[in-house]
Short mmCIF file of C-alpha atoms in Angstrom, two decimals:
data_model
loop_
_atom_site.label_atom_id
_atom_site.label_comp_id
_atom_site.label_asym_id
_atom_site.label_seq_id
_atom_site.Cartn_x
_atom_site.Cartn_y
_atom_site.Cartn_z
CA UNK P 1 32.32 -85.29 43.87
CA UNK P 2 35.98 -87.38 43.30
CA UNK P 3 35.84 -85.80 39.80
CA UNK P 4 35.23 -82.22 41.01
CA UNK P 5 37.72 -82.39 43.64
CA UNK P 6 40.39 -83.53 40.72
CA UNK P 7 39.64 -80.14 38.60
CA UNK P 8 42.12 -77.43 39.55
CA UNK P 9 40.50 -74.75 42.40
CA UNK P 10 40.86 -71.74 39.21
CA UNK P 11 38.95 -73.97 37.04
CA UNK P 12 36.03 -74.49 38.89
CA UNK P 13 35.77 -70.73 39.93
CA UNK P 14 35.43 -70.09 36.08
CA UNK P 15 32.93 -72.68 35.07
CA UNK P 16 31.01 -71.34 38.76
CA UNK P 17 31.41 -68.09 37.10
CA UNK P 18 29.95 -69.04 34.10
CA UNK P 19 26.99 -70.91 35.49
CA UNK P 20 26.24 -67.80 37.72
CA UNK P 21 26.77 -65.36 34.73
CA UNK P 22 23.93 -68.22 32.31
CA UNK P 23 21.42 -68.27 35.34
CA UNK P 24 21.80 -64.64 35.41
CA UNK P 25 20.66 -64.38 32.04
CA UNK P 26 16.79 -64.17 30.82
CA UNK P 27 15.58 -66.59 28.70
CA UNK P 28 13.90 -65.18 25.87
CA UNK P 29 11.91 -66.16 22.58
CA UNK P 30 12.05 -64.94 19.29
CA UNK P 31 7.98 -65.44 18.36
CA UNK P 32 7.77 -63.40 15.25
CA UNK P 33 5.93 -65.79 12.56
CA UNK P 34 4.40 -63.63 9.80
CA UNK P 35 0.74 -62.96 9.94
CA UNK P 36 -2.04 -63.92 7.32
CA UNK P 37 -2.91 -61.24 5.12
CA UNK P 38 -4.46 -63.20 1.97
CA UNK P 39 -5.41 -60.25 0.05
CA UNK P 40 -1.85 -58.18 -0.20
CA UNK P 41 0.22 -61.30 0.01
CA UNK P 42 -1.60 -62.83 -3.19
CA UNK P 43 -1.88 -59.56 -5.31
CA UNK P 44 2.03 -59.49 -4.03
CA UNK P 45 2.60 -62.58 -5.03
CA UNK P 46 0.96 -62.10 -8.27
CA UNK P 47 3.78 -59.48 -9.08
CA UNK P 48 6.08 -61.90 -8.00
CA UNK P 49 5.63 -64.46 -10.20
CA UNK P 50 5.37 -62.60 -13.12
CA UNK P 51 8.61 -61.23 -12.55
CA UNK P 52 9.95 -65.12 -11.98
CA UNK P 53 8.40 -66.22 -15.33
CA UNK P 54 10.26 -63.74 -16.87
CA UNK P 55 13.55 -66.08 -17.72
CA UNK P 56 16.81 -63.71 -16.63
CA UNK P 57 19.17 -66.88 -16.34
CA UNK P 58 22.68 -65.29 -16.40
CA UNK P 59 26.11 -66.94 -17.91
CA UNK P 60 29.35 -66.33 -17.21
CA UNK P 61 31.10 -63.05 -19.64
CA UNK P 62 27.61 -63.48 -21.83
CA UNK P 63 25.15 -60.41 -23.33
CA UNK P 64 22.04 -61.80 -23.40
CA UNK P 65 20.21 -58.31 -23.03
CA UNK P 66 17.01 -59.45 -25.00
CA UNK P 67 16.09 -61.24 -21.51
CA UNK P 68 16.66 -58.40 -19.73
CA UNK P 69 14.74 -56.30 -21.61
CA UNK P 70 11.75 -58.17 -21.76
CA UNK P 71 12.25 -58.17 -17.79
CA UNK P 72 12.49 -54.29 -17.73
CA UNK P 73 9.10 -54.38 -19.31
CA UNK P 74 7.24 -56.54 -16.60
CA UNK P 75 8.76 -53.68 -13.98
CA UNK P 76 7.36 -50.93 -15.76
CA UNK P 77 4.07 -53.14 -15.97
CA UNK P 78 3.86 -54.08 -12.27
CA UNK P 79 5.58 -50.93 -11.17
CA UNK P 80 4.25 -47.26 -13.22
CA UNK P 81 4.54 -44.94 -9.82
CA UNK P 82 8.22 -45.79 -9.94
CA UNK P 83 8.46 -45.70 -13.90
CA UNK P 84 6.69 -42.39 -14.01
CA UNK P 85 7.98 -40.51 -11.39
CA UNK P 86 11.87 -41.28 -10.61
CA UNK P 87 14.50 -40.98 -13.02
CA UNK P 88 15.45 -44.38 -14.53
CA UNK P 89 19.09 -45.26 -16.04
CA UNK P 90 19.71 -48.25 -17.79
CA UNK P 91 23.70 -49.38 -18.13
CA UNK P 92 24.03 -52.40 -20.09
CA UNK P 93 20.99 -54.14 -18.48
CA UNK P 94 21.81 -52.82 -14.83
CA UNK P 95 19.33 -50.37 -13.62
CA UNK P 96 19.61 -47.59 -11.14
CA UNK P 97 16.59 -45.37 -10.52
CA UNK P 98 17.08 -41.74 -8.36
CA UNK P 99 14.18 -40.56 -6.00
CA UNK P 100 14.73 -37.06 -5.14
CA UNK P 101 14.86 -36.35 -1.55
CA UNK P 102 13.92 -33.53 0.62
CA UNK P 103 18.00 -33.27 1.18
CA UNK P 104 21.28 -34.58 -0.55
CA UNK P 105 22.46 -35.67 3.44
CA UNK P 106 22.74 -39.03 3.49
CA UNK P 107 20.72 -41.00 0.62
CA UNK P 108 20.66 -44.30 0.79
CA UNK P 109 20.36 -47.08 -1.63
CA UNK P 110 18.13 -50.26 -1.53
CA UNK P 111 19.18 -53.28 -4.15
CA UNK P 112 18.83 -56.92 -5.27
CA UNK P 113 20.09 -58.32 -8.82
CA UNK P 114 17.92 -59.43 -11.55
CA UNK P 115 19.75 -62.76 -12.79
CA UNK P 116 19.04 -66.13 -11.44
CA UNK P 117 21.35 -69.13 -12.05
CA UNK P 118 20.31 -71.56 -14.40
CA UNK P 119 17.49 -74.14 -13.43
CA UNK P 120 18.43 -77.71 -14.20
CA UNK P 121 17.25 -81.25 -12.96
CA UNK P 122 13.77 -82.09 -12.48
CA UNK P 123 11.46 -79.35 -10.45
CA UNK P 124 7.79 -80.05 -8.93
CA UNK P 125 6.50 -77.10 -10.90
CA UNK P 126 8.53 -75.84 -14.03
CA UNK P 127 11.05 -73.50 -12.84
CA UNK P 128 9.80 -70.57 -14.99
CA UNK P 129 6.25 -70.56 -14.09
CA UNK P 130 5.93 -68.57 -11.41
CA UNK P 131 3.12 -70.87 -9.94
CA UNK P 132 1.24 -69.83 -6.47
CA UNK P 133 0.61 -73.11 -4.24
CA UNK P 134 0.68 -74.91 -0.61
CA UNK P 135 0.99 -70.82 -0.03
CA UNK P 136 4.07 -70.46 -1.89
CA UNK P 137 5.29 -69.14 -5.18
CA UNK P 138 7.14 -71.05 -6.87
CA UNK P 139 10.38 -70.67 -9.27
CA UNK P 140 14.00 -69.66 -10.28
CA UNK P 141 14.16 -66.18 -8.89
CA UNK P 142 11.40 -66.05 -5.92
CA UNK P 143 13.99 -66.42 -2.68
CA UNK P 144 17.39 -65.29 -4.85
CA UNK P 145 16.52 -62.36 -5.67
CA UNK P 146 13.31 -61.23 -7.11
CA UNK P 147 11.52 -61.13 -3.95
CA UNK P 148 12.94 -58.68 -2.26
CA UNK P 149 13.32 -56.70 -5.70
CA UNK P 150 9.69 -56.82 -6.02
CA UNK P 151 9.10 -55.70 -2.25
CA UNK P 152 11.45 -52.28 -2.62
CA UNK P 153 9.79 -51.54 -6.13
CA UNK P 154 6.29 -52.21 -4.55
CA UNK P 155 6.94 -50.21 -1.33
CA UNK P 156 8.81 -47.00 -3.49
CA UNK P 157 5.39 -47.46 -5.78
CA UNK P 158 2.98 -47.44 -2.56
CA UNK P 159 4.72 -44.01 -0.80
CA UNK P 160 5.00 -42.86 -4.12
CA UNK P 161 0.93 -43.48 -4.28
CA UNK P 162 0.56 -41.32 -1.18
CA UNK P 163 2.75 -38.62 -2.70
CA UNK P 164 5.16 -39.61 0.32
CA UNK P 165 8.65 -37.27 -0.55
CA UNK P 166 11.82 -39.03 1.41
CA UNK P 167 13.70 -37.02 3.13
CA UNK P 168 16.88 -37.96 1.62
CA UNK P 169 17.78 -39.30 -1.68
CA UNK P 170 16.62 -42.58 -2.21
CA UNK P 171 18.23 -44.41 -4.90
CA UNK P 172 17.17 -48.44 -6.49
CA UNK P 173 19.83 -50.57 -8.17
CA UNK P 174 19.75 -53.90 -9.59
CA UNK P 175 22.35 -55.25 -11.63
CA UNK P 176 22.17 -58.31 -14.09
CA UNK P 177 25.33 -60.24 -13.77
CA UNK P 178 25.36 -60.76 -9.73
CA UNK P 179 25.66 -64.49 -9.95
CA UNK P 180 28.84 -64.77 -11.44
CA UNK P 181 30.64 -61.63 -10.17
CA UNK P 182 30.26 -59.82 -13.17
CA UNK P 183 30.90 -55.74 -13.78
CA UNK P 184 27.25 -55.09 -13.83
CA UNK P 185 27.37 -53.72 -10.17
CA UNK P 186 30.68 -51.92 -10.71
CA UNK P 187 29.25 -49.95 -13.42
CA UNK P 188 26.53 -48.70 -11.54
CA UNK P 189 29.04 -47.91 -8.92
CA UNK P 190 30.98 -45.70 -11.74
CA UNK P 191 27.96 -43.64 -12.41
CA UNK P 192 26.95 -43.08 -9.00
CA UNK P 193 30.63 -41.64 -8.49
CA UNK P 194 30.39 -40.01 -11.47
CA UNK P 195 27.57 -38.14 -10.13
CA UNK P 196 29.66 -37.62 -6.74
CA UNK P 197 27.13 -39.67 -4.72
CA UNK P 198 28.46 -40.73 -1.02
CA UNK P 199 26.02 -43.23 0.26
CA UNK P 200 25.00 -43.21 4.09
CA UNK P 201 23.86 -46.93 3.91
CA UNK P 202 23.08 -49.93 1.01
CA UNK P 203 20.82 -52.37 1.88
CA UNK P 204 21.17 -55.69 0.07
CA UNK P 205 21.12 -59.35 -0.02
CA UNK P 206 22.93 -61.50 2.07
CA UNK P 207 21.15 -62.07 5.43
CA UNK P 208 17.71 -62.39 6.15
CA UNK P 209 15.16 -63.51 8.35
CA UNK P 210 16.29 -66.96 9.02
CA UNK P 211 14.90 -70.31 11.20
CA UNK P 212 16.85 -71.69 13.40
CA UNK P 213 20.15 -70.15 12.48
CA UNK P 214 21.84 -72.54 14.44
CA UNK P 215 20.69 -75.84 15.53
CA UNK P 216 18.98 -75.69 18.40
CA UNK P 217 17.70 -72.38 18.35
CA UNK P 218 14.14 -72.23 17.36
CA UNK P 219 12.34 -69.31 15.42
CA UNK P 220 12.45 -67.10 13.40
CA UNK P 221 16.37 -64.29 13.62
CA UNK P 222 16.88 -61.56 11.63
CA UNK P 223 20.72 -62.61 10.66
CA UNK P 224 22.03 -59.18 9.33
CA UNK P 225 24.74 -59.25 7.31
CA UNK P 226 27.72 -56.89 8.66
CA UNK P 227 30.69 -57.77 6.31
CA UNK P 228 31.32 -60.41 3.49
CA UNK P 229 34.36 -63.04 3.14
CA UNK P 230 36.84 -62.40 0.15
CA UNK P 231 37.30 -65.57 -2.34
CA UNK P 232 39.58 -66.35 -4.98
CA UNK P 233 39.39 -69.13 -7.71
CA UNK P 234 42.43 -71.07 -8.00
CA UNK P 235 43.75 -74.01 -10.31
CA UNK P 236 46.49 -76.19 -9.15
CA UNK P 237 48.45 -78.38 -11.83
CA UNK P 238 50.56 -81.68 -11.38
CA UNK P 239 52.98 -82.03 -14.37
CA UNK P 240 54.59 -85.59 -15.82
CA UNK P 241 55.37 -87.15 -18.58
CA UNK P 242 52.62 -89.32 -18.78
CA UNK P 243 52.67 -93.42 -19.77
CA UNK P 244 50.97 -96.20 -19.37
CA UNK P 245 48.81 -96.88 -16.62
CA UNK P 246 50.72 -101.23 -16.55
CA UNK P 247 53.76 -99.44 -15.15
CA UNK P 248 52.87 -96.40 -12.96
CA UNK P 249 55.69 -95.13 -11.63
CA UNK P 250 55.86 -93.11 -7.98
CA UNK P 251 54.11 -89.76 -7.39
CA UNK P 252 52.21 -89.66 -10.45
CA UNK P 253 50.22 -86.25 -11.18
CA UNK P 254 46.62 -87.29 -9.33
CA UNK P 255 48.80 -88.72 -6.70
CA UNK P 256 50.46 -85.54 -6.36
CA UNK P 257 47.44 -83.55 -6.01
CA UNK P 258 45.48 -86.66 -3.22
CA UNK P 259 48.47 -85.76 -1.19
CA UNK P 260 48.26 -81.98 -1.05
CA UNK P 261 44.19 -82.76 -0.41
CA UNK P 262 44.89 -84.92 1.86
CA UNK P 263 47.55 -82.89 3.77
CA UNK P 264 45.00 -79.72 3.85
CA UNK P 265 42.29 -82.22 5.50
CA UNK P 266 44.36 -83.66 8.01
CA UNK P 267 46.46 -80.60 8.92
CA UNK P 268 43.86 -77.93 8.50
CA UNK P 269 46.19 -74.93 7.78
CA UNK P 270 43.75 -71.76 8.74
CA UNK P 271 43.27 -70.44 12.07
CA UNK P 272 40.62 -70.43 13.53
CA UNK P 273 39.57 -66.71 15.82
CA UNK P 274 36.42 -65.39 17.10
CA UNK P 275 36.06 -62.19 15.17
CA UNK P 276 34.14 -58.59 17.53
CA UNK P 277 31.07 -59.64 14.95
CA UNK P 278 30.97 -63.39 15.41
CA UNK P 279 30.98 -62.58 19.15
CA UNK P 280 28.33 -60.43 19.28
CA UNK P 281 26.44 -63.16 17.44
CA UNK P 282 26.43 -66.03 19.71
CA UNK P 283 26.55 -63.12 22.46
CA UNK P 284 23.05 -62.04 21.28
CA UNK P 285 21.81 -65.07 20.47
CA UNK P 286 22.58 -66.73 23.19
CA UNK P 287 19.82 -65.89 25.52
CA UNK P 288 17.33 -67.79 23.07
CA UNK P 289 19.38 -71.26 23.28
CA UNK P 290 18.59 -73.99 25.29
CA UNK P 291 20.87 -74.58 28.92
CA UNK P 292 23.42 -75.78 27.46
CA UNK P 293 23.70 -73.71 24.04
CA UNK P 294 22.92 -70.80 26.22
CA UNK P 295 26.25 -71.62 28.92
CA UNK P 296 28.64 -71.88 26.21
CA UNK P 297 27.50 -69.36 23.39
CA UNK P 298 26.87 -66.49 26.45
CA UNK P 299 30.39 -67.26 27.74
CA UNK P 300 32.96 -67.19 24.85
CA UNK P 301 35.65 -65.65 27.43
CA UNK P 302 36.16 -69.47 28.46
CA UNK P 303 34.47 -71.94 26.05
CA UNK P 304 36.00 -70.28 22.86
CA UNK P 305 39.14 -72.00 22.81
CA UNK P 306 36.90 -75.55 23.07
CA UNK P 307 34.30 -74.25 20.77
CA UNK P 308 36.95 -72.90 17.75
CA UNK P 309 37.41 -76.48 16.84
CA UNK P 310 34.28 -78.19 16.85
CA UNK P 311 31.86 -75.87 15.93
CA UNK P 312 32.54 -76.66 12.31
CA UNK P 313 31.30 -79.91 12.89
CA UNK P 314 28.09 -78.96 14.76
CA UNK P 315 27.42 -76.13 11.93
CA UNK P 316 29.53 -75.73 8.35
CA UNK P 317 27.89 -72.38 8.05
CA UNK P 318 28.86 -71.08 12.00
CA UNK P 319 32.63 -72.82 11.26
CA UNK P 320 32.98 -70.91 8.14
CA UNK P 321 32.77 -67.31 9.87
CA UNK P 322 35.71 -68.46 12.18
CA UNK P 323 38.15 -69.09 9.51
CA UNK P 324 39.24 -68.88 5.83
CA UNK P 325 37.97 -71.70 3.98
CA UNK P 326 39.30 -74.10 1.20
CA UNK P 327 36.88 -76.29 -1.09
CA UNK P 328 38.00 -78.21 -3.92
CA UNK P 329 35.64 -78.23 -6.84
CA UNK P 330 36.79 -79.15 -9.87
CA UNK P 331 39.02 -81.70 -11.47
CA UNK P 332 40.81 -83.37 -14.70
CA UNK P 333 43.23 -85.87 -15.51
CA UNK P 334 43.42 -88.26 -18.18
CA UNK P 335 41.16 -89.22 -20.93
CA UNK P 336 41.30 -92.76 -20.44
CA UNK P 337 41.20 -95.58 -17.92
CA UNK P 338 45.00 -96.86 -19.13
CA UNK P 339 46.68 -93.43 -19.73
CA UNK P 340 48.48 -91.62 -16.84
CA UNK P 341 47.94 -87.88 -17.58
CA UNK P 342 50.65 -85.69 -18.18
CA UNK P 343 49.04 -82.97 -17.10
CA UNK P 344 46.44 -83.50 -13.95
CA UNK P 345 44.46 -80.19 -12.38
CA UNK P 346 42.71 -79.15 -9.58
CA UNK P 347 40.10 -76.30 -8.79
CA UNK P 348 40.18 -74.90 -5.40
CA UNK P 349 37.77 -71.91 -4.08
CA UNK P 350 38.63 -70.40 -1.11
CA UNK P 351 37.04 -67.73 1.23
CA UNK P 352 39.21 -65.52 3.39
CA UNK P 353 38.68 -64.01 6.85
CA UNK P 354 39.91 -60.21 7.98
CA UNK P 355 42.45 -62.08 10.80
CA UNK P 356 44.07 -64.48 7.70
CA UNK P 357 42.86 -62.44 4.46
CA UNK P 358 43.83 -63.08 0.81
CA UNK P 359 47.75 -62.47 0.81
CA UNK P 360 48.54 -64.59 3.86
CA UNK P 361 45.88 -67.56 3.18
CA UNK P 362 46.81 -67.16 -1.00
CA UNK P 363 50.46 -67.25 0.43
CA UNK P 364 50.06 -70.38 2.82
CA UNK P 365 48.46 -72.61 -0.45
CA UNK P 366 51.48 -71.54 -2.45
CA UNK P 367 53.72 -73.47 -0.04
CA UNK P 368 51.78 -76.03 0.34
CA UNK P 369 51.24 -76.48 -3.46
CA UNK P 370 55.00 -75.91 -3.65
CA UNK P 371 55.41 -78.75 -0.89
CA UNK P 372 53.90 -81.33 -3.55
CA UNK P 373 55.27 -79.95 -6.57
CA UNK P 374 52.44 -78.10 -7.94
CA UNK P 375 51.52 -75.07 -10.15
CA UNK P 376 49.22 -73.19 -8.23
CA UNK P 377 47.32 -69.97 -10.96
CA UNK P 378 45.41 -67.84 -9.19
CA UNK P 379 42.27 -67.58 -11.66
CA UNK P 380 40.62 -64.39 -9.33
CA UNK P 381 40.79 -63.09 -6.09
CA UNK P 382 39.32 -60.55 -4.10
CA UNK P 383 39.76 -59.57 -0.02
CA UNK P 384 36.97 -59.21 2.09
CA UNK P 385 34.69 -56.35 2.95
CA UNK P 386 35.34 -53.99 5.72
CA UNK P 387 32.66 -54.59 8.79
CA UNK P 388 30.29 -52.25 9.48
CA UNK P 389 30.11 -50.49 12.84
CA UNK P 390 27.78 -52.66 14.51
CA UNK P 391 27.31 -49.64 16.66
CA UNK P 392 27.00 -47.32 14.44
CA UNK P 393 24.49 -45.06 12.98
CA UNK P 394 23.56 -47.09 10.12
CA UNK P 395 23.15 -50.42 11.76
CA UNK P 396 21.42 -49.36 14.70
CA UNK P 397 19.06 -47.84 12.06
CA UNK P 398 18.33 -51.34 10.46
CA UNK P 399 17.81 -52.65 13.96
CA UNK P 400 15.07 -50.50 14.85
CA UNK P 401 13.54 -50.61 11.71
CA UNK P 402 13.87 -54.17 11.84
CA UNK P 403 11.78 -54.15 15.18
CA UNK P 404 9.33 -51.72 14.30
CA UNK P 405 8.24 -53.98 11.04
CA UNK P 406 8.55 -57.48 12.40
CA UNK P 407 7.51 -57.42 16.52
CA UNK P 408 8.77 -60.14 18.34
CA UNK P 409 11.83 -60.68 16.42
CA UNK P 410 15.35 -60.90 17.55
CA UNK P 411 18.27 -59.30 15.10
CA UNK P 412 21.82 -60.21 15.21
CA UNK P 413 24.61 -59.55 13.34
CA UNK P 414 25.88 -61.94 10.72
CA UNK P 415 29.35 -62.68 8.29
CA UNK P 416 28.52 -63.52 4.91
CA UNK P 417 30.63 -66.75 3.75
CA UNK P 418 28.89 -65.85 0.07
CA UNK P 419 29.35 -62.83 -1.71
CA UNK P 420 27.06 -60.23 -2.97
CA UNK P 421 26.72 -57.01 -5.52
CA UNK P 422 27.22 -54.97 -1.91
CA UNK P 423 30.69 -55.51 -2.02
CA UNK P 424 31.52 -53.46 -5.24
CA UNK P 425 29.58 -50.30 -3.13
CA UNK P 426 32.09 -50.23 -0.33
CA UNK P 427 34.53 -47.45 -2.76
CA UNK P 428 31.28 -45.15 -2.05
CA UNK P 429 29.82 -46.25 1.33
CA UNK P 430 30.79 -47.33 4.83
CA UNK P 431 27.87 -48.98 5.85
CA UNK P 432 26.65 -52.09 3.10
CA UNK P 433 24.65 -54.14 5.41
CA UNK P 434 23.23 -57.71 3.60
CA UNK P 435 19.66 -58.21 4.49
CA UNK P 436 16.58 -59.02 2.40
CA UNK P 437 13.78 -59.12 4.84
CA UNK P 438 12.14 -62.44 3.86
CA UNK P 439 11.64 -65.64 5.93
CA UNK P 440 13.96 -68.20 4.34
CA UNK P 441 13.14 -71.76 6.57
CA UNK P 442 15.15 -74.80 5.45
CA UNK P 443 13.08 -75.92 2.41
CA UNK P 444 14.10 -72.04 1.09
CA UNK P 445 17.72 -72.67 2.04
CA UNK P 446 17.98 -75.88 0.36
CA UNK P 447 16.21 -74.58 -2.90
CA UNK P 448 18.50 -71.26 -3.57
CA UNK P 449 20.66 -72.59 -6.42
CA UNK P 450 18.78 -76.08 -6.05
CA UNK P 451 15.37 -77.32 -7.06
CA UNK P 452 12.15 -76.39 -6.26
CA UNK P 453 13.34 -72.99 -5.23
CA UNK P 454 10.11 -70.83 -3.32
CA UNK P 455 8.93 -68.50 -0.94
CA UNK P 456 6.20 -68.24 1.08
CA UNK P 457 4.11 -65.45 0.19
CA UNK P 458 2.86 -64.67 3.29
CA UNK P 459 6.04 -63.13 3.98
CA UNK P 460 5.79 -60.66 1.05
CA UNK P 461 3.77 -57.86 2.83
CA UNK P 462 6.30 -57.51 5.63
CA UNK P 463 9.10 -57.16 3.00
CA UNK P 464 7.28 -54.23 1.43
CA UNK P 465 6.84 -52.70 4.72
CA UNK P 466 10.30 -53.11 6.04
CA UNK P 467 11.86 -51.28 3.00
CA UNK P 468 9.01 -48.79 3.16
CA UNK P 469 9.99 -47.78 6.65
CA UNK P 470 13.51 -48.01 6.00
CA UNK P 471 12.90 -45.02 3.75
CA UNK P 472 10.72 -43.37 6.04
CA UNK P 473 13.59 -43.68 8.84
CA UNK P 474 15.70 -40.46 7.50
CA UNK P 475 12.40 -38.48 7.90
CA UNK P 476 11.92 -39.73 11.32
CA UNK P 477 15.32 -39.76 12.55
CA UNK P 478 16.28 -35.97 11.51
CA UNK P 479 13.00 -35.22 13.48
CA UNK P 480 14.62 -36.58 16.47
CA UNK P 481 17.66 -35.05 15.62
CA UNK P 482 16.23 -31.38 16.28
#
């Protein structure tokens, strides 16, 4: 009671407010867990792993179409609806396919890549083999991408079996060079302009159906992405004249750079903000959060300012949508033990927020490299995505598409700290939402780009589903337009 009567009279009205506005609040559950179907999820996951034993590793600025190819062939295998009927072009080992619609108004586009990154270190099944156990198949591929590639070719090839006729254009892409930002998505983006295509929305990776998307919050969240960070590669250089390591002299070049590393740690030099989309993320998923989550993330008007700091801490991923980000990756210096380098570098990747994008954030490491007498190249850089309306036509679509295919399951909107082939489709579409509608737990999260990469396969049949009533949405939504 001493300490209450020591907080200033304003103070407690807003934390009273607060507590009022929690207690107002319902709690409520997110129980969506996908349901056994053994039959469609194994002949799914049959496709599947045929598709992941199919090797598509990708490498930076290399051609290796023979791979490709050979993968081309297991679609038009698995997939001879969608082979027969819509009109397939192939640029470079990208693919786009075009499903004629019942109208030109507002075709949309569904997509996932085709490479995987390379599999290395030592995997419980071989990381080509595609093998279906403990209900999961297994390999390089099944959770980044193919799955979701296999569940928009399987649900085009199951309306297509019904002689279902969208009623819009309906296009498929996949490119082959998604892992390392290559121009296989930007070509098909050429041709589509090229054929004067404006799409209404793109559909890719990015989010997905995710457990416990912050800690603490149990089940199963469709995270949808709404807009991805921009990121730049940068290499920093210390210059000297080198010497031997018995008489070091001050401020040698791997000193230099352990300063300016150290400086960015201790004086972190992004800000920090609450973005409309990061809001409406804790907002929504607030009422499924224990007392405590639940008090703070439902009442960002006064815990924000607390939260901006220390929410890094409690979640990298949830600190990473508040602020550009700095990682350094790579490094070099001498060859030897007793040699002090004359030349010493630094790799740095960075990921940049709409309130602090890539001028100002490129411009603040410039000083700072400047500060500790550093060359600072930028290697590549791009700025982030524009959101999407998160009230707008195209979302809300997702949403109730979204609820219609997986009851019981809450959706919220999501920033993408990655990047994805949707970003190249912005030039012809407003709306690029990032969501593959898979259940990703933590054993899928850790394997993407690690070992032992998976995906439970009793997932599969809702994925089909999802993208088969995303198409079927135009039909139904013009019908409740007249």
């Amino acid at each position: 009671m001493r300490f209450l009567l020591m907080i200033p009279a304003a103070i407690v009205l807003l934390l009273l407010a607060a507590l009022v506005r929690t207690l107002m609040t319902p709690n409520k559950n997110s129980n969506y867990v996908a349901p056994c179907d053994d039959d469609r999820s194994m002949m799914l996951a049959h496709k599947l792993a045929e598709m992941v034993r199919c090797d598509t590793t990708s490498h930076k600025n290399s051609r290796e179409w023979d791979q490709f190819a050979a993968f081309h062939k297991v679609l038009e295998e698995k997939f001879p609806l969608v082979h027969q009927r819509l009109e397939r072009t192939v640029i470079d080992g990208n693919l786009l396919y075009y499903w004629k619609g019942g109208s030109r108004e507002k075709p949309i586009l569904l997509m996932s890549h085709q490479d995987v990154v390379p599999a290395e270190g030592e995997w419980a099944y071989p990381p080509f083999s595609g093998e279906i156990t403990e209900g999961k198949v297994w390999g390089r591929g099944t959770s980044d991408t193919k799955a979701s590639l296999m569940a928009f070719f399987q649900a085009a090839e199951e309306l297509l079996a019904a002689d279902y006729v969208p009623q819009c254009d309906v296009y498929l892409a996949s490119s082959c060079t998604e892992e390392w930002g290559g121009d296989g998505a930007p070509k098909l983006v050429e041709e589509l302009k090229r054929r004067g295509v404006e799409l209404f929305l793109v559909c890719d990776e990015g989010g997905g159906i995710i457990a416990e998307p912050i800690g603490g919050i149990k089940g199963n969240y469709a995270m949808v992405g709404v807009f991805e960070k921009g990121k730049a590669d940068v290499r920093l250089t210390a210059r000297s004249n080198g010497g031997h390591s018995a008489a070091p002299p001050k401020h040698t070049p791997v000193e230099r750079l352990a300063a300016f590393v150290t400086d960015i740690e201790k004086h972190r030099p992004f800000r920090r903000k609450f973005l409309p989309e990061v809001s409406a993320m804790f907002k929504r998923l607030a009422p499924y959060a224990p007392f405590g989550l639940k008090l703070v993330m439902g009442n960002l008007w006064l815990f924000g300012p607390l939260m901006k700091p220390i929410l890094g801490t409690i979640s990298a991923q949830a600190g990473a949508m508040l602020q550009t980000t700095i990682a350094f990756t790579m490094q070099s210096g001498s060859d030897a033990y007793n040699v002090l380098p004359q030349e010493a570098t630094l790799g740095v990747n960075l990921r940049f927020i709409p309130h602090q994008g890539m001028e100002e954030s490129l411009s603040i490491l410039r000083r700072l490299a400047d500060k500790h007498g550093l060359e600072m190249e930028v290697i590549s850089a791009n700025d982030y995505s524009q959101p999407v309306d998160i009230k707008g036509e195209a979302f809300t679509q997702v949403e109730r598409v979204i609820g219609e295919t997986f009851p019981g399951l809450a959706v919220s909107p999501y920033v993408m700290t990655g990047a994805t082939d949707a970003y190249f489709y912005q030039e012809i579409c407003e709306s690029c939402i990032r969501f593959a509608p898979v259940i990703y737990g933590p054993e899928q999260m850790k394997g993407m780009h690690g070992l032992n990469e998976n995906i439970q396969h009793n997932c599969l049949p809702g994925a089909v589903d999802f993208y088969k009533n995303l198409v079927q949405a135009q039909q139904r939504d013009s019908r409740d337009s007249n």
